[in-house]
Short mmCIF file of N, CA, C and O in Angstrom, two decimals:
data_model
loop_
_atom_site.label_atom_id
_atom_site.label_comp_id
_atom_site.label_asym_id
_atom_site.label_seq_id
_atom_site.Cartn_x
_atom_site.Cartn_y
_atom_site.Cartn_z
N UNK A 1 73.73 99.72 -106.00
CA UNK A 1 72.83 99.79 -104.86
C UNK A 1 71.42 99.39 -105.28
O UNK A 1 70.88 99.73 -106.33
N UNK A 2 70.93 98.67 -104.40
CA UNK A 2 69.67 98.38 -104.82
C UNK A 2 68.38 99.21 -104.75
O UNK A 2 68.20 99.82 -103.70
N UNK A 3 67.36 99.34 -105.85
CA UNK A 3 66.45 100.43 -105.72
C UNK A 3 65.28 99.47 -105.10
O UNK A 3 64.46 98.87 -105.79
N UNK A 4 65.38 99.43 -103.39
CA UNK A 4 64.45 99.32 -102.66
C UNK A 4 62.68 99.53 -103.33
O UNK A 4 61.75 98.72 -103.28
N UNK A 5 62.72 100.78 -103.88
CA UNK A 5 60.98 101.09 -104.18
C UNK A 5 60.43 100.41 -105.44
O UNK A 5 59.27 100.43 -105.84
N UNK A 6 61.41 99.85 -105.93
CA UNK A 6 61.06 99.02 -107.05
C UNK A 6 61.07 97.62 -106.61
O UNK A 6 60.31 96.91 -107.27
N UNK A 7 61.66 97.10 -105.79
CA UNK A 7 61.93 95.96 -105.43
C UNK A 7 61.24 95.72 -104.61
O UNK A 7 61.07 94.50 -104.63
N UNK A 8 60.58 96.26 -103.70
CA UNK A 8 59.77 96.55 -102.68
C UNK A 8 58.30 95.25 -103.37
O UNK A 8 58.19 94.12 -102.90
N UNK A 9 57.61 95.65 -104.23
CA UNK A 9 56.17 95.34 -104.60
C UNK A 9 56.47 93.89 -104.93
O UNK A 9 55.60 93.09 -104.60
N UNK A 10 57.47 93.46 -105.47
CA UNK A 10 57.88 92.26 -106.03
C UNK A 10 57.97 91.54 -105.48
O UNK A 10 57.52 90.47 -105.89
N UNK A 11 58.64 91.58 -104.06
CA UNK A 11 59.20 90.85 -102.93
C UNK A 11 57.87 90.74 -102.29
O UNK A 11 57.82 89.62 -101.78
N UNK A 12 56.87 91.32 -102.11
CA UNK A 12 55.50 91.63 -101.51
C UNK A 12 54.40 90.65 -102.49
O UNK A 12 53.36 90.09 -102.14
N UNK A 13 54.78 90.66 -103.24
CA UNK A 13 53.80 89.50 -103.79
C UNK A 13 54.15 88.34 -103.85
O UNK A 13 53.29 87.48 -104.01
N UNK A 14 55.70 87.96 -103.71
CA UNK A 14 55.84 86.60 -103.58
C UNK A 14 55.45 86.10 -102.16
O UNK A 14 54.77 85.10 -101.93
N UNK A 15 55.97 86.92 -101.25
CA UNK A 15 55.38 87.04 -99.88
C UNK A 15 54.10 86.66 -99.71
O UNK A 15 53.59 85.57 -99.42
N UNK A 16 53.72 87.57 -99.92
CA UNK A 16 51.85 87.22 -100.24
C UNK A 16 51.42 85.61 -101.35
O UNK A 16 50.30 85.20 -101.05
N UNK A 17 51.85 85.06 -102.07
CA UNK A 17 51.28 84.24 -102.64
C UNK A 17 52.42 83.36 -102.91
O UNK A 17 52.86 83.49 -104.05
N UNK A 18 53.08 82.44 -102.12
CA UNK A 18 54.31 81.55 -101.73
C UNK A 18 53.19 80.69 -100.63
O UNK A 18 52.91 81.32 -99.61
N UNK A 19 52.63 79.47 -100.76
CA UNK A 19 52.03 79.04 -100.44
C UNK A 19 52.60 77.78 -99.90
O UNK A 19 53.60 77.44 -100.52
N UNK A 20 52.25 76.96 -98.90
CA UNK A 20 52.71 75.71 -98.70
C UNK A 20 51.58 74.63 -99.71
O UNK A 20 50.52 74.86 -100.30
N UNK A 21 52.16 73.78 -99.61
CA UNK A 21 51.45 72.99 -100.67
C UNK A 21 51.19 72.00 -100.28
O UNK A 21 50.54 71.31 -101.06
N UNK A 22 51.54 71.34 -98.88
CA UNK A 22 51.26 70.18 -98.62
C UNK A 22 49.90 69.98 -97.93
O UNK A 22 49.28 70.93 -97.45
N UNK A 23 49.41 68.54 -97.89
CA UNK A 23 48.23 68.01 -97.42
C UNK A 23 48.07 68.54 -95.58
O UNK A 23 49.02 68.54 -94.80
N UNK A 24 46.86 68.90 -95.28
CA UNK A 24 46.62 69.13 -93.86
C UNK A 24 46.56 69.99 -93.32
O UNK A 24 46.45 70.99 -94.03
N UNK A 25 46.59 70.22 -91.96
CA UNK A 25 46.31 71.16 -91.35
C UNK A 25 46.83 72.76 -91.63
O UNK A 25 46.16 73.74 -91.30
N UNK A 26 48.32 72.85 -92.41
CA UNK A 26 49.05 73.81 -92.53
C UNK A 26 48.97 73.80 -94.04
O UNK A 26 49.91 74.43 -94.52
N UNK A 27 47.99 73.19 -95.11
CA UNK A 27 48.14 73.26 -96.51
C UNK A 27 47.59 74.61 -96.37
O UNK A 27 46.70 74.84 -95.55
N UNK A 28 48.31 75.94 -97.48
CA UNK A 28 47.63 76.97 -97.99
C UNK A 28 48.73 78.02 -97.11
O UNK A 28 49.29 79.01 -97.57
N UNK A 29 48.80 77.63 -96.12
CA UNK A 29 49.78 78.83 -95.48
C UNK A 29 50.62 79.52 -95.34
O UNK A 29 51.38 79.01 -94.52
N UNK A 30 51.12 80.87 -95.83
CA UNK A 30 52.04 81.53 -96.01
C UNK A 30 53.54 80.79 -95.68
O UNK A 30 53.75 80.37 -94.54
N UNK A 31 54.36 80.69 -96.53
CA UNK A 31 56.17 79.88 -96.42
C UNK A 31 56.85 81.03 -96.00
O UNK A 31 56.69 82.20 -96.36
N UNK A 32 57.61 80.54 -95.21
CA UNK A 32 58.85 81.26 -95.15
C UNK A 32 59.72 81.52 -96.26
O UNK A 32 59.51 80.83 -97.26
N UNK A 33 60.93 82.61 -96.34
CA UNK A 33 61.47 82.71 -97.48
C UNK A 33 62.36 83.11 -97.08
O UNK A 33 62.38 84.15 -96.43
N UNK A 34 63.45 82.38 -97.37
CA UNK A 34 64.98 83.23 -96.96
C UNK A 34 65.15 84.31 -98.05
O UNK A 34 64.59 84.39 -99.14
N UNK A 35 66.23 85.26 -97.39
CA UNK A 35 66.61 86.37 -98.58
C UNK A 35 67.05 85.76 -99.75
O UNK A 35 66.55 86.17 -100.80
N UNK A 36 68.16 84.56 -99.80
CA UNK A 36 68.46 84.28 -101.05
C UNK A 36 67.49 83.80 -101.86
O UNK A 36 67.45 84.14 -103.04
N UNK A 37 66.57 82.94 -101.31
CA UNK A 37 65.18 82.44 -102.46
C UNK A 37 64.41 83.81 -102.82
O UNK A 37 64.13 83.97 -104.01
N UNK A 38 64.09 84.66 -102.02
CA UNK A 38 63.77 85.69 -102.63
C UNK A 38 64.59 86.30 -103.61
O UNK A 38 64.09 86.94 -104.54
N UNK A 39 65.87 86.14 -103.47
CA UNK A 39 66.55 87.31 -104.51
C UNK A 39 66.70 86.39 -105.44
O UNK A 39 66.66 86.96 -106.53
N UNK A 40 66.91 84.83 -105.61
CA UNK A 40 66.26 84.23 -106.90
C UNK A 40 64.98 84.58 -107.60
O UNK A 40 64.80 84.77 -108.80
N UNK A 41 64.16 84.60 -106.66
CA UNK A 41 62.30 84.80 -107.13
C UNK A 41 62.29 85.78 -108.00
O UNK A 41 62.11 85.68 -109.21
N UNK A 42 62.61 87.31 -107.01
CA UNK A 42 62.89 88.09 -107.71
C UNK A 42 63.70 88.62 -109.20
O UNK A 42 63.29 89.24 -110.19
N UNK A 43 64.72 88.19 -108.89
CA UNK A 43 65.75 88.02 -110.28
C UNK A 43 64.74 87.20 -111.33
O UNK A 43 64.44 87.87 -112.32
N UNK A 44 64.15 85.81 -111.27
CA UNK A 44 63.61 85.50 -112.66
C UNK A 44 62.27 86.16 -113.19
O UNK A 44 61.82 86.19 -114.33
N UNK A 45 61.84 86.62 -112.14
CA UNK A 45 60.75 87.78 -112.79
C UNK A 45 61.37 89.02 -113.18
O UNK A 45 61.14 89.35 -114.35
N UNK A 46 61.86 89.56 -112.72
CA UNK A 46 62.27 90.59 -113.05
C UNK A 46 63.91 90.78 -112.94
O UNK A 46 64.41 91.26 -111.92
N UNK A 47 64.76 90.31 -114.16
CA UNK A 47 66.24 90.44 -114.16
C UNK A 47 66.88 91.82 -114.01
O UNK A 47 68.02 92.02 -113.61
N UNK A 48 65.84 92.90 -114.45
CA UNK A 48 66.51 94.32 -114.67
C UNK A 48 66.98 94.66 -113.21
O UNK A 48 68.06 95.23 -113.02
N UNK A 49 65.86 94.18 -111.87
CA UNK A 49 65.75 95.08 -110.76
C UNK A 49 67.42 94.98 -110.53
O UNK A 49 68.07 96.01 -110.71
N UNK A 50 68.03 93.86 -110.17
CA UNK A 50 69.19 93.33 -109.06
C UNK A 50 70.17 94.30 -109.47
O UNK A 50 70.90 94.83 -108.63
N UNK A 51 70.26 94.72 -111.30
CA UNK A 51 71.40 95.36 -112.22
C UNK A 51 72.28 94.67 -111.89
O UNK A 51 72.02 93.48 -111.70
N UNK A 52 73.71 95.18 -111.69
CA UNK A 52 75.12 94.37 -111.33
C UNK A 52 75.47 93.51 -110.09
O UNK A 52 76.40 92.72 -109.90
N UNK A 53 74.47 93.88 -109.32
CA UNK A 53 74.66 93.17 -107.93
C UNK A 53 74.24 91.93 -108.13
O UNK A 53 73.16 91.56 -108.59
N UNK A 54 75.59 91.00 -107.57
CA UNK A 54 75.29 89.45 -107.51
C UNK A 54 74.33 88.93 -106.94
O UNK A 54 73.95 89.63 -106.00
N UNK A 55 73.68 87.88 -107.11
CA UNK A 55 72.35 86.98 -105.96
C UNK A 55 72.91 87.10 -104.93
O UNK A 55 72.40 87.87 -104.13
N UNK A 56 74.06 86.44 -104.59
CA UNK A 56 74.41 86.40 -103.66
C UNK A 56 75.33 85.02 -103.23
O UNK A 56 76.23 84.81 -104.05
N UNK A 57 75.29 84.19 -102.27
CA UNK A 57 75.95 83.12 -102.16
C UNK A 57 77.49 83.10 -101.03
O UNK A 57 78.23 84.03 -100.71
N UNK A 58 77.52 81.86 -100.70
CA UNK A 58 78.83 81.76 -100.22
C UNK A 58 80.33 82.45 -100.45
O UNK A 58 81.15 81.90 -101.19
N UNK A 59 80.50 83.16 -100.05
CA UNK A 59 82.25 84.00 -100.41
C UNK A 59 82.00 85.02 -101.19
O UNK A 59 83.02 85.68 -101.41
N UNK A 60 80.70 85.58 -101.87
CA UNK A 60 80.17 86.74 -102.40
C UNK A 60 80.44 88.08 -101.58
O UNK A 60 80.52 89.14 -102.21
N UNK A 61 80.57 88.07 -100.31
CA UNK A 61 80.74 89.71 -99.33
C UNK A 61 79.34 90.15 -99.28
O UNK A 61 78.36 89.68 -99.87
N UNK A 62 79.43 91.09 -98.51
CA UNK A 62 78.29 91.96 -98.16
C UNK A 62 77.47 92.68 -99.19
O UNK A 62 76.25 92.72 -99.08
N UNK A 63 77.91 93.06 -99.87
CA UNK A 63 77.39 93.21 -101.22
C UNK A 63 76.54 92.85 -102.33
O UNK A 63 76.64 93.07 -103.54
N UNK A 64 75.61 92.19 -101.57
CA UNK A 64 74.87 91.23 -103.04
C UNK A 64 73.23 91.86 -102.92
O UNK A 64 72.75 92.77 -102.25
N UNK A 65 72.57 90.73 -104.05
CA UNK A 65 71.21 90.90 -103.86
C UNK A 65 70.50 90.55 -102.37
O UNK A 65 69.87 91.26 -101.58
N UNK A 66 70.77 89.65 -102.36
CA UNK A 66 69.98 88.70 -101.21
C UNK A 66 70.30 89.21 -100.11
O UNK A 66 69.41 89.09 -99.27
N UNK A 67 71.87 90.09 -99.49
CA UNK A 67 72.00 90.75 -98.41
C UNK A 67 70.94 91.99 -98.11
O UNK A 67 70.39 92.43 -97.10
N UNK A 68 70.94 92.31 -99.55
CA UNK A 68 70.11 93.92 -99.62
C UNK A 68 68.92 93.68 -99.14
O UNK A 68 68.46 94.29 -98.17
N UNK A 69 68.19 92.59 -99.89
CA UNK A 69 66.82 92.42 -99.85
C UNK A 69 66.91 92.06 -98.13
O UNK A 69 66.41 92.93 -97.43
N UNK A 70 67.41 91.01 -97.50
CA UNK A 70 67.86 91.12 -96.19
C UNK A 70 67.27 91.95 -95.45
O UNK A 70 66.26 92.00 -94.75
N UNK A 71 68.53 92.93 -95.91
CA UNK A 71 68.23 94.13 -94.95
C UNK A 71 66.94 95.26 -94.54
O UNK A 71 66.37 95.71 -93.54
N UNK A 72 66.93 95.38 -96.28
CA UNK A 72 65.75 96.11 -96.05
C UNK A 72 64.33 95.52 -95.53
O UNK A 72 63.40 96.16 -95.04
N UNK A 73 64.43 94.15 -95.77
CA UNK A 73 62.91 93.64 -95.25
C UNK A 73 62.72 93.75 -93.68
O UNK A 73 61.76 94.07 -92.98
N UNK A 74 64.23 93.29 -93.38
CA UNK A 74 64.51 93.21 -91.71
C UNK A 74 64.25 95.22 -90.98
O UNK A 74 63.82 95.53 -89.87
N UNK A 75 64.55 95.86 -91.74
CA UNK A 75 64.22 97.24 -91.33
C UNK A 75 62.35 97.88 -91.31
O UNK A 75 61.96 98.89 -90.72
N UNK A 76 61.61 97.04 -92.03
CA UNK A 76 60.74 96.93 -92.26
C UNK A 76 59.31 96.34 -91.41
O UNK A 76 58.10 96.53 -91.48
N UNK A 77 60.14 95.61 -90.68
CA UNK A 77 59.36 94.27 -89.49
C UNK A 77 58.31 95.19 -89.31
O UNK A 77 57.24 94.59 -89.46
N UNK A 78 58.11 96.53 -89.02
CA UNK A 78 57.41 97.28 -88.02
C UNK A 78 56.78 98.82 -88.65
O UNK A 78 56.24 99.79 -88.11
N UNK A 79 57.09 98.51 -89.87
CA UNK A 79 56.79 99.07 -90.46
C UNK A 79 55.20 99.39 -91.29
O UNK A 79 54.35 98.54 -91.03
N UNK A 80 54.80 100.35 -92.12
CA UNK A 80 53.65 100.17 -92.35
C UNK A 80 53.09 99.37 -94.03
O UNK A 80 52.08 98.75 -94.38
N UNK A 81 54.50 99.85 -94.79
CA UNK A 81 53.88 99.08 -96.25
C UNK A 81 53.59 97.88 -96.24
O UNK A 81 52.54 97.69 -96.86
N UNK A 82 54.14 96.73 -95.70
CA UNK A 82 53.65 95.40 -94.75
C UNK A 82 52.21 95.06 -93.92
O UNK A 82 51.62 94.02 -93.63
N UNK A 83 52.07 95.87 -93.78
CA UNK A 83 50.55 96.28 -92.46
C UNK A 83 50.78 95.79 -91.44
O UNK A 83 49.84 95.41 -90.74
N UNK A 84 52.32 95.62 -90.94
CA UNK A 84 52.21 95.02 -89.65
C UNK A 84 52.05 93.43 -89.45
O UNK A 84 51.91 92.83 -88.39
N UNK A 85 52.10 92.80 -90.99
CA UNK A 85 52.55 91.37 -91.41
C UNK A 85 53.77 90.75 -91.30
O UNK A 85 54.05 89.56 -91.16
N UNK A 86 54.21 91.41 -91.34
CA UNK A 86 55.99 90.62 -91.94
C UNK A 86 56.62 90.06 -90.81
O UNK A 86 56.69 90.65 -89.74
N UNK A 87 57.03 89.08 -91.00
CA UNK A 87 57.70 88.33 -89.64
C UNK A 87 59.00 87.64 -90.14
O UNK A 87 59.16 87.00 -91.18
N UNK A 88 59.74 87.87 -89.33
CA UNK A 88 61.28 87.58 -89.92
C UNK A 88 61.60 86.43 -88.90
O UNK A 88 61.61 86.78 -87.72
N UNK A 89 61.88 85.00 -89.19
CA UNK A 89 62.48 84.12 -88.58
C UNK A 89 63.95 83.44 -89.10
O UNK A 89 64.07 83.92 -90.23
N UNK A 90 64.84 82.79 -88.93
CA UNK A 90 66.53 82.11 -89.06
C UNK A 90 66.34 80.94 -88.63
O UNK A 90 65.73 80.48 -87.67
N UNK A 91 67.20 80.33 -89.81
CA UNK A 91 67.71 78.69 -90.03
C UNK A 91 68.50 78.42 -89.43
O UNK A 91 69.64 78.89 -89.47
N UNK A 92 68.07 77.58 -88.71
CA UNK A 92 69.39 77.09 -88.18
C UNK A 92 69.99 75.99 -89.15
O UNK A 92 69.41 75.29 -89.98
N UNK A 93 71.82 76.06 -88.68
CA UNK A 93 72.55 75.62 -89.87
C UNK A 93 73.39 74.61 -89.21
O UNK A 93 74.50 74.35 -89.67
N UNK A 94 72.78 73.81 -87.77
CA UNK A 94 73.08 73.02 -86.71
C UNK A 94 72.71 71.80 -87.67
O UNK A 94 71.66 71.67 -88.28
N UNK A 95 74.07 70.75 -87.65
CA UNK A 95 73.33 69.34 -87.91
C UNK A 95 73.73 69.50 -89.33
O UNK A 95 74.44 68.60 -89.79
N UNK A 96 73.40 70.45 -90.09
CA UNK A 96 74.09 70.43 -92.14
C UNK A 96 75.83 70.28 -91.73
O UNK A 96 76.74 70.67 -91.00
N UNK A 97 75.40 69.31 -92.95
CA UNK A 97 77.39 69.54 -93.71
C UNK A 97 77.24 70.23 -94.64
O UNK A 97 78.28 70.83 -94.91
N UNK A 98 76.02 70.54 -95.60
CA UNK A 98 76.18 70.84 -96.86
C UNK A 98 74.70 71.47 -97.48
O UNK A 98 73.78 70.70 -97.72
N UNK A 99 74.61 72.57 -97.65
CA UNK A 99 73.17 73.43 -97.97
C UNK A 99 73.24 73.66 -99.35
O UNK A 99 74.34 74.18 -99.58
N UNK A 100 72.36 73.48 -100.74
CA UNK A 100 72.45 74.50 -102.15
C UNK A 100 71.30 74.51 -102.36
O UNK A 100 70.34 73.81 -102.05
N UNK A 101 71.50 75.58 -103.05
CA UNK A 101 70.16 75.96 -104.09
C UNK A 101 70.16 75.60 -105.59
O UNK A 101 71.30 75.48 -106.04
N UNK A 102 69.46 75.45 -106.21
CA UNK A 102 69.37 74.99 -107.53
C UNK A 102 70.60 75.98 -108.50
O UNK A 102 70.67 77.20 -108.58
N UNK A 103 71.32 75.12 -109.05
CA UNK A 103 72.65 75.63 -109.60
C UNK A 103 73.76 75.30 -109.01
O UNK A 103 74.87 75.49 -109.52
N UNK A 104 73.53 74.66 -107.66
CA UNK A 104 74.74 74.35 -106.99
C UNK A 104 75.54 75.23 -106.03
O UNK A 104 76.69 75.03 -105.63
N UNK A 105 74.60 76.41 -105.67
CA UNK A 105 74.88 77.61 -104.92
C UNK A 105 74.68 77.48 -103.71
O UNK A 105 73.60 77.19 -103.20
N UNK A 106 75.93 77.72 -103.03
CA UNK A 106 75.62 77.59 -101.32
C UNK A 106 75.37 79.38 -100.66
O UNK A 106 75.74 80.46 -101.13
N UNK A 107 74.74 79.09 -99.65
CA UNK A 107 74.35 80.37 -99.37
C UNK A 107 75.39 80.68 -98.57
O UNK A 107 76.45 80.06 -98.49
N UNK A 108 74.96 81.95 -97.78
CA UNK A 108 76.46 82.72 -96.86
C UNK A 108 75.26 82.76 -95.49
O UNK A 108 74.07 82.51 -95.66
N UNK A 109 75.80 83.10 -94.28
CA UNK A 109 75.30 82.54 -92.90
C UNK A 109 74.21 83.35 -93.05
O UNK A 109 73.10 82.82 -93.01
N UNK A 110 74.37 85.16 -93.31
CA UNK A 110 73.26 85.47 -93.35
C UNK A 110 72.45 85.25 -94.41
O UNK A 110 71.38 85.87 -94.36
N UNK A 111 72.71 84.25 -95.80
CA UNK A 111 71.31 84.57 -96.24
C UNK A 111 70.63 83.87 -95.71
O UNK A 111 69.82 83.35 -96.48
N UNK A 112 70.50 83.41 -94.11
CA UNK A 112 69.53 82.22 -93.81
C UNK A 112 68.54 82.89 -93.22
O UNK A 112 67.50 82.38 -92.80
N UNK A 113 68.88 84.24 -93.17
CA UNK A 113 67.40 85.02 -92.04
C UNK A 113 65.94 85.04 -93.37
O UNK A 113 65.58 85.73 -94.33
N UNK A 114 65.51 83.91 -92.68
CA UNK A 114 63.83 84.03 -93.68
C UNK A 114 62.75 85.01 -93.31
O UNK A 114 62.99 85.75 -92.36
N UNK A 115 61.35 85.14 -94.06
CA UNK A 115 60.57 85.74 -94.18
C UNK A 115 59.41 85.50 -94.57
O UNK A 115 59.25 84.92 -95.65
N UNK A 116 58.24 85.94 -93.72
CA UNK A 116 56.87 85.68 -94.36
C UNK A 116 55.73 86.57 -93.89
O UNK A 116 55.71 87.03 -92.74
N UNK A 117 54.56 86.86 -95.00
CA UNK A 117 53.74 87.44 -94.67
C UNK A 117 52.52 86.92 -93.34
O UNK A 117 51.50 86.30 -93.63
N UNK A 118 52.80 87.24 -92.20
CA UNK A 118 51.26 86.54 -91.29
C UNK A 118 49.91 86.72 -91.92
O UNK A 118 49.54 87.80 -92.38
N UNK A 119 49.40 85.96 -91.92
CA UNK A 119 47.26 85.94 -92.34
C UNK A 119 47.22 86.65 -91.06
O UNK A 119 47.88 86.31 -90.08
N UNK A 120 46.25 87.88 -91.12
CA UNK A 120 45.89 88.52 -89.83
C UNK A 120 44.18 88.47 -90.07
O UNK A 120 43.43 88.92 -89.21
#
């Protein structure tokens, strides 16, 4: 099971400083982040948090990192450790034949619900 209060601050700073990078009007502005890029992010900073639970991925089950982190952020929307930032938006998966992440990892439907901190 994942220890939420540890995982919590980690996920909160990538949040916070996940920047877009491109030229113009939207350079500097908070990215979206699906659960699975987070539970990558997370995992290479810190390998201890995830313990036995998989990243996650295609045919993995309910059970993984990236579901957890998921969940708990999505329970959170309205919450106060956030300040009333966090905004949860979904990929659509209309139009792909074929989605990976670095390693060759396809995700599972829900890890597509993303995440980002609003500038208030």
């Amino acid at each position: 099971m994942l220890d939420w209060i540890q995982t919590r601050p980690i996920v909160k700073d990538l949040l916070e400083n996940e920047r877009n990078s491109n030229s113009g009007k939207y350079s500097g502005e908070r990215c979206f982040l699906s659960a699975y890029q987070l539970a990558v992010l997370v995992d290479k900073e810190n390998p201890d948090v995830r313990g036995k639970l998989p990243i996650g991925g295609k045919g993995v089950g309910p059970d993984s990192f990236s579901r957890q982190i998921a969940w708990h952020l999505s329970q959170e929307i309205d919450g106060d450790y956030f300040e009333g930032k966090l905004e949860i938006g979904f990929f659509s998966q209309s139009g792909l034949e074929d989605f990976t992440f670095d390693g060759g990892h396809q995700p599972s439907l829900n890890e597509f619900s993303m995440f980002r901190l609003r500038e208030i």
